[in-house]
XYZ file of C-alpha atoms in Angstrom:
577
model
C 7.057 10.391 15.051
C 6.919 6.517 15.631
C 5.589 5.457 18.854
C 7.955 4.407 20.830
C 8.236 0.778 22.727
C 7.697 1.707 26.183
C 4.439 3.563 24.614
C 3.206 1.174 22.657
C 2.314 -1.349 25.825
C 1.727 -4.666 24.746
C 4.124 -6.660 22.353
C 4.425 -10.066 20.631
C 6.334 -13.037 21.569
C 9.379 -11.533 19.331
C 9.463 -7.733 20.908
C 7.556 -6.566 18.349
C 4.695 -4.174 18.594
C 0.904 -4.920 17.677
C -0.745 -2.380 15.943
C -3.911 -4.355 16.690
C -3.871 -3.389 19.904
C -2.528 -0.283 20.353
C -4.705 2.631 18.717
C -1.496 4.799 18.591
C 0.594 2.340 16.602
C -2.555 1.843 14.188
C -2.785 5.426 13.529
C 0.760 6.037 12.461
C 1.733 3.139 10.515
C 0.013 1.500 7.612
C -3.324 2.010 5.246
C -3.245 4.527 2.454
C 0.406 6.221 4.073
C 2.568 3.583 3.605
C 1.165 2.742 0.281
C 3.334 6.147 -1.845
C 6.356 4.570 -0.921
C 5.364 1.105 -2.291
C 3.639 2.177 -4.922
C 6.392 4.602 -5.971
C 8.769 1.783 -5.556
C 6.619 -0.114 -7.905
C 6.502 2.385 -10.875
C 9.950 2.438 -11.084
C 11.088 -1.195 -11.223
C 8.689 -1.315 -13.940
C 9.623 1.295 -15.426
C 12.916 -0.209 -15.494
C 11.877 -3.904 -16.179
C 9.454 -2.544 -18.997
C 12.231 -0.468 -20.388
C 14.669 -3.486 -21.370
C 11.584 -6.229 -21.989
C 9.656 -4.150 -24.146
C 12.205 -3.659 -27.304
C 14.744 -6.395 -26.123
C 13.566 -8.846 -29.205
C 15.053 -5.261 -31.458
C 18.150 -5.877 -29.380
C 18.743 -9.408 -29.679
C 17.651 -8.865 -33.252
C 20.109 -6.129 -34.611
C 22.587 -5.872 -31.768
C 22.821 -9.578 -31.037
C 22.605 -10.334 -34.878
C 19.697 -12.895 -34.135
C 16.855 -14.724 -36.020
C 13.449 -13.833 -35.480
C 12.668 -17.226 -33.795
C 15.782 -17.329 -31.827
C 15.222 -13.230 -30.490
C 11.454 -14.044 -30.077
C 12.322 -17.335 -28.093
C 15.151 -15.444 -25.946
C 13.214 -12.849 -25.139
C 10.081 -15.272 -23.762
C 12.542 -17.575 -21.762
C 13.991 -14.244 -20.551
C 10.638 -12.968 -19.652
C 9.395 -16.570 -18.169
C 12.896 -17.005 -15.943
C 11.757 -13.351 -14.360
C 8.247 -15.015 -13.245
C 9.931 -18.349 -12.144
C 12.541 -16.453 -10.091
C 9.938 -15.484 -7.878
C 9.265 -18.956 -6.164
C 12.797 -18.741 -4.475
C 11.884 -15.602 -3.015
C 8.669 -16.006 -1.730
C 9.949 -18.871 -0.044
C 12.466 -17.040 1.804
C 9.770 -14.319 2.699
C 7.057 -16.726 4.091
C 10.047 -18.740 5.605
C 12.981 -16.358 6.808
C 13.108 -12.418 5.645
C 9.895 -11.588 5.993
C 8.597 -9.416 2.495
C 10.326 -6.249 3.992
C 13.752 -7.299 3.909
C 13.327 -9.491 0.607
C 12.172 -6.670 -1.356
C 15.559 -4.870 -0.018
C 17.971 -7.467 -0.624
C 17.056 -8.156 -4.181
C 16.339 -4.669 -4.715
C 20.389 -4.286 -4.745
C 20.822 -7.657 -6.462
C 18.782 -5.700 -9.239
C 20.612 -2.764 -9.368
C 24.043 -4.779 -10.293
C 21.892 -6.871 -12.725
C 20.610 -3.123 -14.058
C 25.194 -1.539 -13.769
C 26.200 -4.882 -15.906
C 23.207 -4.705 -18.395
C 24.150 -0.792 -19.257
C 27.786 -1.730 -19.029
C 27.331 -3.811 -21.895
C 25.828 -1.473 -24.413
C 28.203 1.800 -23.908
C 31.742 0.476 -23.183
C 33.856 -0.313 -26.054
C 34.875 -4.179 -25.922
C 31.723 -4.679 -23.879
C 29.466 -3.356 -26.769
C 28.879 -5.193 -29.617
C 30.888 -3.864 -32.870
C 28.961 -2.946 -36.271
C 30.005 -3.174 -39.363
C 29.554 0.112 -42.685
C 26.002 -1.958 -43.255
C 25.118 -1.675 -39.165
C 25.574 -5.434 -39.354
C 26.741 -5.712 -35.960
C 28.919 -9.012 -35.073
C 28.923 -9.473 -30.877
C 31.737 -12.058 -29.961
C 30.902 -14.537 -27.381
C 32.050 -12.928 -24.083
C 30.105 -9.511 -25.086
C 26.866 -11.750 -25.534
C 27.896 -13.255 -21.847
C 28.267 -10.071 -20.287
C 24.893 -9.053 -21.419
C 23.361 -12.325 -20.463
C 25.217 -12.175 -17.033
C 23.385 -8.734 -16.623
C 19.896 -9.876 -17.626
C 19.445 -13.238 -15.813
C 20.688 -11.124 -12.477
C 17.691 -9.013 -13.087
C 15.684 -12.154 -13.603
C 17.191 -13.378 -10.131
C 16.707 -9.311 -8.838
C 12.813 -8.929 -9.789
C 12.469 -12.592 -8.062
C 12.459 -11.310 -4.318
C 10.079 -7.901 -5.499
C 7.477 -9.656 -7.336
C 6.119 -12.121 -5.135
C 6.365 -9.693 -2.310
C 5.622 -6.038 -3.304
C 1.639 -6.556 -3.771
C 0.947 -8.550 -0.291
C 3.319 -6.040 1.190
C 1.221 -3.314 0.314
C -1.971 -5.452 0.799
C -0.070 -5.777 4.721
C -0.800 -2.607 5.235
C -4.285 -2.497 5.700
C -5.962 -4.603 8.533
C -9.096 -6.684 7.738
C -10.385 -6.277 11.411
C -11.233 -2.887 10.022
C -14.101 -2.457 7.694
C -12.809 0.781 6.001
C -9.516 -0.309 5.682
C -10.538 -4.126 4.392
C -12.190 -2.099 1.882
C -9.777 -0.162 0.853
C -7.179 -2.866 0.334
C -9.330 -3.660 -3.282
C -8.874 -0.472 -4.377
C -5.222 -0.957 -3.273
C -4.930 -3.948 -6.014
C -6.487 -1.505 -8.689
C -3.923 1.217 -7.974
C -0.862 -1.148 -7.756
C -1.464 -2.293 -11.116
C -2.253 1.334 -12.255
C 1.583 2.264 -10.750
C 2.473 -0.470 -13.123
C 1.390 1.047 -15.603
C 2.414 4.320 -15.699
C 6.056 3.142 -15.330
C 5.252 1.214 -18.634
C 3.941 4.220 -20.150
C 7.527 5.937 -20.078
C 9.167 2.815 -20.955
C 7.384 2.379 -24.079
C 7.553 5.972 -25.472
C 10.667 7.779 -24.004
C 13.104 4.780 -23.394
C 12.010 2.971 -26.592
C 12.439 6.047 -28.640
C 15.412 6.178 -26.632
C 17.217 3.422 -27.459
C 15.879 3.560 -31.106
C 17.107 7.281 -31.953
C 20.070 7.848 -29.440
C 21.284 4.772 -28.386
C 21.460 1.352 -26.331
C 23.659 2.610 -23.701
C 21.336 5.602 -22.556
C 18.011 3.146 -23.014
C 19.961 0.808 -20.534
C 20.997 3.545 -17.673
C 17.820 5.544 -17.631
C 16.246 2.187 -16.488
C 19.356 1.726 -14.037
C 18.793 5.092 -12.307
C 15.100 4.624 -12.232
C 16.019 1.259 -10.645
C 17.954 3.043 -7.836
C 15.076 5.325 -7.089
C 13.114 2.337 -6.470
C 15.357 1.444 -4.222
C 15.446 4.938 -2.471
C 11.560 5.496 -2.517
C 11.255 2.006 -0.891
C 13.212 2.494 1.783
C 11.732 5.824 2.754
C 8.943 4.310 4.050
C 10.029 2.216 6.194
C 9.323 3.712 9.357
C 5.236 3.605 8.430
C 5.409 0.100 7.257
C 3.332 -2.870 8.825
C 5.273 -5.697 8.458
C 3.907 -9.652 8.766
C 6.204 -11.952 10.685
C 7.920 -14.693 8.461
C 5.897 -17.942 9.310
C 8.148 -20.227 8.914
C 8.997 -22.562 5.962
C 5.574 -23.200 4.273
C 7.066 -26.007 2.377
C 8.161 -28.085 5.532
C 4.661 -27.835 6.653
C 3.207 -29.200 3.183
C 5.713 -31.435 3.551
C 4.781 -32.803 7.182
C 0.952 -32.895 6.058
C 1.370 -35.029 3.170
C 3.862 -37.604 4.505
C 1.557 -37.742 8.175
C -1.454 -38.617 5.639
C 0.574 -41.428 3.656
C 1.620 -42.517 7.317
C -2.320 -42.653 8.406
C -3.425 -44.293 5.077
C -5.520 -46.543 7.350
C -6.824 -44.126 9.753
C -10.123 -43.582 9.463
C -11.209 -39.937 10.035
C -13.804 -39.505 12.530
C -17.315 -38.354 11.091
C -17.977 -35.182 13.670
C -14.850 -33.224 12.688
C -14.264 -31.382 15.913
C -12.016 -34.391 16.785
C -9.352 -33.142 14.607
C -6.752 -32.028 16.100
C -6.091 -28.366 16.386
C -4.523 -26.020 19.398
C -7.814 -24.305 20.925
C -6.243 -22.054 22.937
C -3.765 -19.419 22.037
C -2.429 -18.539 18.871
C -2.072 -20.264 15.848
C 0.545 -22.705 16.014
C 1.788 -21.136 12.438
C 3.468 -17.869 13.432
C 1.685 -14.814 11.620
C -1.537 -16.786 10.433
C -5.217 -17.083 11.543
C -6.469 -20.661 12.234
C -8.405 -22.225 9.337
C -11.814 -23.840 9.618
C -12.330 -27.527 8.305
C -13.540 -28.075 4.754
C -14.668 -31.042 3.193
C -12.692 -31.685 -0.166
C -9.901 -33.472 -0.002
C -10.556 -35.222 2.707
C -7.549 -37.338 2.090
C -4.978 -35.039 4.193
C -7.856 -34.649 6.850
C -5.740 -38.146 8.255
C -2.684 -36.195 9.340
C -5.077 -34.509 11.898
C -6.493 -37.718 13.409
C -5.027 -38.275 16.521
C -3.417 -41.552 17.509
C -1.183 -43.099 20.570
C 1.715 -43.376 18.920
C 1.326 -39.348 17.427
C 3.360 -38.075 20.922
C 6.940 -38.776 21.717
C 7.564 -38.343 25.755
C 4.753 -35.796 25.718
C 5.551 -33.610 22.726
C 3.983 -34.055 19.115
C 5.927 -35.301 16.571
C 5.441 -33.054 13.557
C 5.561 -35.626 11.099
C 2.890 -37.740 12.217
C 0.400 -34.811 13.621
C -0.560 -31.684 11.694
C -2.784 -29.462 12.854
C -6.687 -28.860 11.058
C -5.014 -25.313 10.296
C -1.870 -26.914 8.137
C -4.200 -29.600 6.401
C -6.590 -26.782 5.368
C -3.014 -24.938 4.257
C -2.478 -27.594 1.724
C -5.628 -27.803 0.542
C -6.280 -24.147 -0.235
C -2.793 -24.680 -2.630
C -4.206 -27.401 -4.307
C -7.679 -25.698 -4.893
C -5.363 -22.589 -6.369
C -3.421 -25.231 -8.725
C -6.279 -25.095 -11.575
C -7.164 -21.863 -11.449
C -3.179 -20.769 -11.920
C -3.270 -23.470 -14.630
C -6.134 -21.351 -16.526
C -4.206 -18.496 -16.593
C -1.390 -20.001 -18.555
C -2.782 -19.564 -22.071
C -3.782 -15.520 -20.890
C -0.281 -14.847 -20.043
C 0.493 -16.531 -23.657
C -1.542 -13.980 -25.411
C 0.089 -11.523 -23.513
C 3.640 -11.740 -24.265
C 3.400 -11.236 -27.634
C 2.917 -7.263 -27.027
C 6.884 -7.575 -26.472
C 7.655 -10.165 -29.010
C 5.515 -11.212 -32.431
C 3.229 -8.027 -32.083
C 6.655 -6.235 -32.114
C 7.922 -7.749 -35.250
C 4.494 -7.439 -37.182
C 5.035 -3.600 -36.576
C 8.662 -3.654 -37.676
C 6.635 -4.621 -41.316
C 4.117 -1.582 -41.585
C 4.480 1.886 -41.802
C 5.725 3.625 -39.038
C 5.415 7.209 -39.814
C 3.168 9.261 -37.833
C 4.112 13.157 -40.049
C 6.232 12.912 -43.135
C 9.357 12.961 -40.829
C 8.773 11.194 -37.574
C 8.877 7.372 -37.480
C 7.483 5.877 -34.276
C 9.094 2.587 -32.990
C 6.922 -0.261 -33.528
C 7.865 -1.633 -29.540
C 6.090 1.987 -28.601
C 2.768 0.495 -29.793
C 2.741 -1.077 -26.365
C 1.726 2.341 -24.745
C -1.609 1.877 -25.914
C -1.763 -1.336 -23.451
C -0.622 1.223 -20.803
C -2.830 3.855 -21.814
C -5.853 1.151 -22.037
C -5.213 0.193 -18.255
C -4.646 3.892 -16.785
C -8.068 4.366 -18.602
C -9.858 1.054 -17.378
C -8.484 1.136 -13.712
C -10.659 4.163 -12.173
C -13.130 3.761 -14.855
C -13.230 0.025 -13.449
C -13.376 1.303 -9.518
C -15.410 3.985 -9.602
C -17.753 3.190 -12.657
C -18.030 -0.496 -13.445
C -17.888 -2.021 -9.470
C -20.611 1.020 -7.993
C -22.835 -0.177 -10.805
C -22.202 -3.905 -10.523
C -22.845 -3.822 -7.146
C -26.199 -2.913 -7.701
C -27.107 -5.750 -9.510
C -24.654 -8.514 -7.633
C -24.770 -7.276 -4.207
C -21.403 -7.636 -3.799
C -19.028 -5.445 -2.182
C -16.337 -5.327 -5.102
C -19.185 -5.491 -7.720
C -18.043 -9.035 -8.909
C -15.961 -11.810 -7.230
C -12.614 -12.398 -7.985
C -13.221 -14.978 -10.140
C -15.825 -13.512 -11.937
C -13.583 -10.545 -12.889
C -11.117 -12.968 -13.676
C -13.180 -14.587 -16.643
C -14.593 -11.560 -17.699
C -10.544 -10.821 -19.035
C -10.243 -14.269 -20.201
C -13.126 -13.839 -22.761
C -11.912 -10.049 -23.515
C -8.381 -11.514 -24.455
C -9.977 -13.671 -27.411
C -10.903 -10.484 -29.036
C -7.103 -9.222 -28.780
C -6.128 -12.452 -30.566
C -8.783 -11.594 -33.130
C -8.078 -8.447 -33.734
C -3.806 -9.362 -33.985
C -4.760 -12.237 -37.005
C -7.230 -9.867 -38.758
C -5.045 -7.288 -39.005
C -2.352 -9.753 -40.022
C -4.729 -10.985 -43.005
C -5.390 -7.782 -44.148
C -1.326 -6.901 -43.980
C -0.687 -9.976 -46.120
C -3.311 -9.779 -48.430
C -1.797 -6.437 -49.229
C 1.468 -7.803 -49.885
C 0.370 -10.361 -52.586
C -1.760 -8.340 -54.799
C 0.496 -5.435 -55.011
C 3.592 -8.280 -54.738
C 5.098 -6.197 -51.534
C 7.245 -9.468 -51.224
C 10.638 -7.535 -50.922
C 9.408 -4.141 -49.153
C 10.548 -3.602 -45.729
C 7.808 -1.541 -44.706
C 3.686 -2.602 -45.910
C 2.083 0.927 -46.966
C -0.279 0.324 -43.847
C -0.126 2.276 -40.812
C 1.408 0.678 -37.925
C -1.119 2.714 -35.663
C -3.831 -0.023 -37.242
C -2.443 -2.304 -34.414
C -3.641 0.230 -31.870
C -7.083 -2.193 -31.380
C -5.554 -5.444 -30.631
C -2.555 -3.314 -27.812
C -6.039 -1.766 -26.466
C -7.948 -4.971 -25.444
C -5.216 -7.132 -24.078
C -4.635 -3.443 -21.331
C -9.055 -4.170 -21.132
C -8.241 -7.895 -20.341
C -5.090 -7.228 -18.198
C -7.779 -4.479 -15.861
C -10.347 -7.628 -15.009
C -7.876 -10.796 -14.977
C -4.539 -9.717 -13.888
C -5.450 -7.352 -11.086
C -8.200 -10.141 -10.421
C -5.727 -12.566 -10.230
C -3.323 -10.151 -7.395
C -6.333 -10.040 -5.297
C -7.931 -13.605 -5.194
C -4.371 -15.259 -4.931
C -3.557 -12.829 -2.084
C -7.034 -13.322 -0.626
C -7.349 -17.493 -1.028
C -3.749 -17.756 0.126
C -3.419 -19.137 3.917
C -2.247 -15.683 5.962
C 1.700 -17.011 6.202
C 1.889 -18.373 2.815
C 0.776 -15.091 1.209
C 4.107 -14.451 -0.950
C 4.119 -17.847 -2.171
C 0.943 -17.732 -3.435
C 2.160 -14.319 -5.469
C 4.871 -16.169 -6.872
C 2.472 -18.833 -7.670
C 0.188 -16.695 -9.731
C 3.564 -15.298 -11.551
C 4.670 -18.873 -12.606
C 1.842 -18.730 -14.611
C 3.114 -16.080 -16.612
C 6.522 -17.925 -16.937
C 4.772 -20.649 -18.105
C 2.873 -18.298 -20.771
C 6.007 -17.262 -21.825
C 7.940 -20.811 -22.096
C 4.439 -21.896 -23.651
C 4.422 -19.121 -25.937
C 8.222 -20.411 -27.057
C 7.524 -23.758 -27.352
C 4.469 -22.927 -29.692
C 6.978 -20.284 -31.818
C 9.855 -23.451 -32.054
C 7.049 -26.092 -32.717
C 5.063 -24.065 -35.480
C 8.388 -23.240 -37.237
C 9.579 -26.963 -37.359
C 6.063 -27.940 -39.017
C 5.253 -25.194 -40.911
C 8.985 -25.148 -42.508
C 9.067 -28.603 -43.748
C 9.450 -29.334 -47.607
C 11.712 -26.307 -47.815
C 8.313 -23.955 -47.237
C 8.989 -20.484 -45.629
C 6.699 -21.402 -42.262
C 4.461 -19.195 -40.471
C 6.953 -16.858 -38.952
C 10.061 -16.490 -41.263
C 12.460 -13.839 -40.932
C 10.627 -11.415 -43.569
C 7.033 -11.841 -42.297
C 5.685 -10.906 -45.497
C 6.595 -13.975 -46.933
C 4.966 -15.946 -44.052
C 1.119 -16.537 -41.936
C 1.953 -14.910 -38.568
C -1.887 -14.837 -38.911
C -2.538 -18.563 -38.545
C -0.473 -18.166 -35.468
C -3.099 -15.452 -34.096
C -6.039 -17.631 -35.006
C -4.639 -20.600 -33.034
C -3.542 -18.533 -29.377
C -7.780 -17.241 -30.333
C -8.410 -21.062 -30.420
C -6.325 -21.986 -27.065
C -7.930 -19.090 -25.443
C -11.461 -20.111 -26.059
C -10.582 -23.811 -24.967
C -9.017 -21.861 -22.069
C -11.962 -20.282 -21.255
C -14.300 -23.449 -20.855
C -12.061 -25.271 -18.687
C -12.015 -21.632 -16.191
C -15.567 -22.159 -16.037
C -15.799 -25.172 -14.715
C -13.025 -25.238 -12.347
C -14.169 -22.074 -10.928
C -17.292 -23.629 -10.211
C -15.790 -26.450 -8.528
C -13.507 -23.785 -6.358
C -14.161 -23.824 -2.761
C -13.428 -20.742 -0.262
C -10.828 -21.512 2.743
C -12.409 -20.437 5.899
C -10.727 -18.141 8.103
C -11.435 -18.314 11.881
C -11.308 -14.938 13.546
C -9.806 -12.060 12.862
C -6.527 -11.218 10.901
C -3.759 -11.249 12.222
C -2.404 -7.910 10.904
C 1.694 -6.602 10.846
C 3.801 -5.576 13.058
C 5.374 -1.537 12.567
């Protein structure tokens, strides 16, 4: 039973209890029994956003009636909109919601996007109409409903992404050594939940939609969508949730235009003189105070103190920022680079749901004489990579890590990151190899015409299997330094941060798709990526993401050097029940 007001005894400014400082409240809410709901809620939007994203370029392709370029492209702008989406509602977490009532509202905004999607594929003058060939010929308002449908997902996942991983993270209070260290284990088994509702998406809805139909691969993603809903909300009572801090941006904003305003100012060499509010809280609602660093020492001038900084006694905003909000700026622009890096990962990845998609539509798919598996459900072996690599990862790889580094999580966050980057060369690698060998086949035994390479689809297994490696060290690696190096009321934006690299791995991987095929189709030549593959050098594609990726690599290195920790001073704040 929730403790009650009365019992709780001491309250923030906003009625609210503290869990920090009741032992009763503590007990109840938060840690490892809060985290089912959220992780539950988890698995199934993924399981739902997995189950359109992973055979959508099929869709576009046959339903749709699209080129390869123009499904492949849709598909990553798709994919990129769902990580850009984000921004907007991280914003309104950090700002006005708070992460427990964003999740909720565009939760629902999903499950309309989710209706309208299914809508399209099983009523008749919604659903695309095939002809005795299944050539199927979609007029312009079916190919708007579905549209409508997607980008509302795109909008839906927006206010869950940024929001679901800190809100777990929330739930466990860094004042407390056991719990701080079970929060990195929490990162390991959010991405895990992932997972597993990827798993079903990529065997039963893809074979799904393959064998039975578009309407029922649409509306078992729907209903899983409403049970993410329903699992979220049952939790609510043992939730810890962090008060909205206000809008991060205006405070960015009042920083960098109180620095332009002090150009002139010169910043005092001891750098206790900076201003900052010593006693009481933070002045940003739901953060600790931040100690002084010495980069950028730029925006250290909207913390020097001058006459004309007070109007009739009060501060003026916009002239005087606090050492706290100068050190929240500057812990964004250290994250800038390192979100930068991770561009060209998130590149590599999308093409499990696009180009590594459409090399399997070319190979043989049989796996007995009269079972053909879907070449989109060659993405299960990414799932089944990171379900293996997650505990192997916490309870084999960090215990004996730590051994040698000392470190409490066996490496740093950023060294786990790079470890993935180099990994996810290998995938690249392993993608144009396999593609060489593919083609080779085709022009001695002059294949030119056959739909389907006598070469087993399952050879693509290796290349699926290291990008799920790569995904264990950098992706989860990424979740837990961005939620980590982010200031405490800026958390969610951060999150969406790290996601708008993988929209821009996704617009990045279209632009390279639309570039390559102007080039490489010039003088009437069939380019790298025509519409029968077998006539084109999807391999030459593989070799240059490889190329990218080591470039990639070297540039991590050194800005991860350069990176510099923000200092926290005291104790986190922790949630309110």
């Amino acid at each position: 039973m929730r403790t009650t007001m009365e019992e709780a005894g001491k309250y923030t400014k906003d009625g609210t209890t503290d869990f920090r400082k009741n032992p009763a409240i503590k007990k109840e809410t938060g840690s490892w029994k809060a985290c089912p709901y959220i992780l539950g809620n988890e698995c199934c939007e993924r399981l739902a956003y997995y189950g359109i994203n992973t055979n959508l370029v099929n869709y576009l392709k046959f339903q749709l009636n699209q080129t390869s370029v123009a499904a492949v492209s849709n598909v990553t702008n798709w994919s990129g909109t769902c990580y850009v989406t984000p921004l907007l509602g991280a914003f309104l977490a950090d700002a006005y919601l708070g992460r427990y009532w964003t999740i909720a509202t565009f939760s629902i905004i999903y499950v309309f996007g989710m209706t309208l999607l299914t809508l399209s594929a099983s009523l008749h003058g919604l659903k695309p109409q095939c002809d005795s060939q299944n050539v199927c010929h979609p007029t312009g308002f079916q190919a708007g409903i579905f549209y409508m449908g997607l980008y509302l997902i795109a909008l839906g996942t927006g206010g869950i992404k940024p929001c679901v991983s800190p809100f777990g993270a929330d739930q466990f209070d860094d004042s407390d050594e056991t719990e701080k260290k079970s929060k990195s284990s929490f990162f390991n088994w959010f991405y895990l939940s992932i997972n597993m509702g990827a798993l079903v998406a990529s065997t039963v809805l893809v074979w799904i939609q393959t064998n039975v139909g578009w309407g029922w691969g649409f509306g078992i993603p729907a209903a899983a969508m409403a049970a993410a809903v329903v699992s979220f909300f049952s939790g609510t009572r043992l939730y810890r949730n962090q008060r909205p801090g206000g809008s991060p941006l205006t405070r960015i904003c009042q920083v960098v235009v109180a620095s332009f305003r002090k150009a002139r100012v010169r910043v005092p060499d001891d750098k206790s003189f900076l201003f900052e509010f010593v006693e009481g809280e933070c002045v940003v609602k739901g953060s600790r105070k931040l100690d002084h660093t010495e980069q950028l020492s730029f925006f250290d001038k909207a913390a020097v103190e001058t006459q004309s900084d007070r109007i009739k006694g009060s501060i003026d905003a916009w002239r005087l920022c606090t050492v706290t909000q100068v050190e929240e700026l500057k812990s964004i622009i250290r994250l800038l680079p390192i979100l930068a890096t991770g561009i060209i990962f998130t590149t590599v990845y999308s093409q499990m749901g696009t180009l590594f998609v459409l090399q399997g539509n070319t190979m043989d798919l049989h796996m007995t004489s009269s079972f053909q598996i879907p070449p989109a459900s060659l993405s299960l072996f990414d799932t089944v990579s990171v379900i293996f690599w997650v505990p192997v990862y916490d309870r084999v790889i960090v215990p004996f890590a730590r051994k040698f580094t000392g470190h409490r999580n066996g490496f740093t966050q950023l060294q786990r990151i790079a470890v993935g980057l180099v990994i996810s060369v290998f995938a690249m690698l392993a993608a144009g190899t396999l593609e060489l060998v593919r083609l080779r086949m085709v022009r001695e035994h002059d294949f030119y015409e056959l739909e389907h390479v006598p070469i087993s689809v399952f050879w693509q297994v290796p290349q699926y299997f290291v990008i799920g490696c790569a995904e264990v060290f950098t992706f989860i690696g990424q979740l837990e330094f961005f939620y980590e190096q982010a200031p405490d009321a800026m958390r969610s934006l951060c999150s969406a941060l790290s996601l708008a690299t993988v929209a821009l791995g996704n617009y990045l991987s279209s632009l390279l798709v639309n570039v390559v095929t102007d080039l490489s189709t010039r003088h009437g030549k069939a380019g790298w990526i025509p519409d029968n593959l077998n006539y084109g050098h999807l391999d030459y594609f593989f070799w240059l993401l490889a190329l990218l990726s080591v470039l990639n690599l070297g540039v991590y290195l050194l800005v991860a050097k350069w990176y510099t920790y923000k200092k926290p001073v005291g104790p986190s704040t922790g949630a309110t029940p």
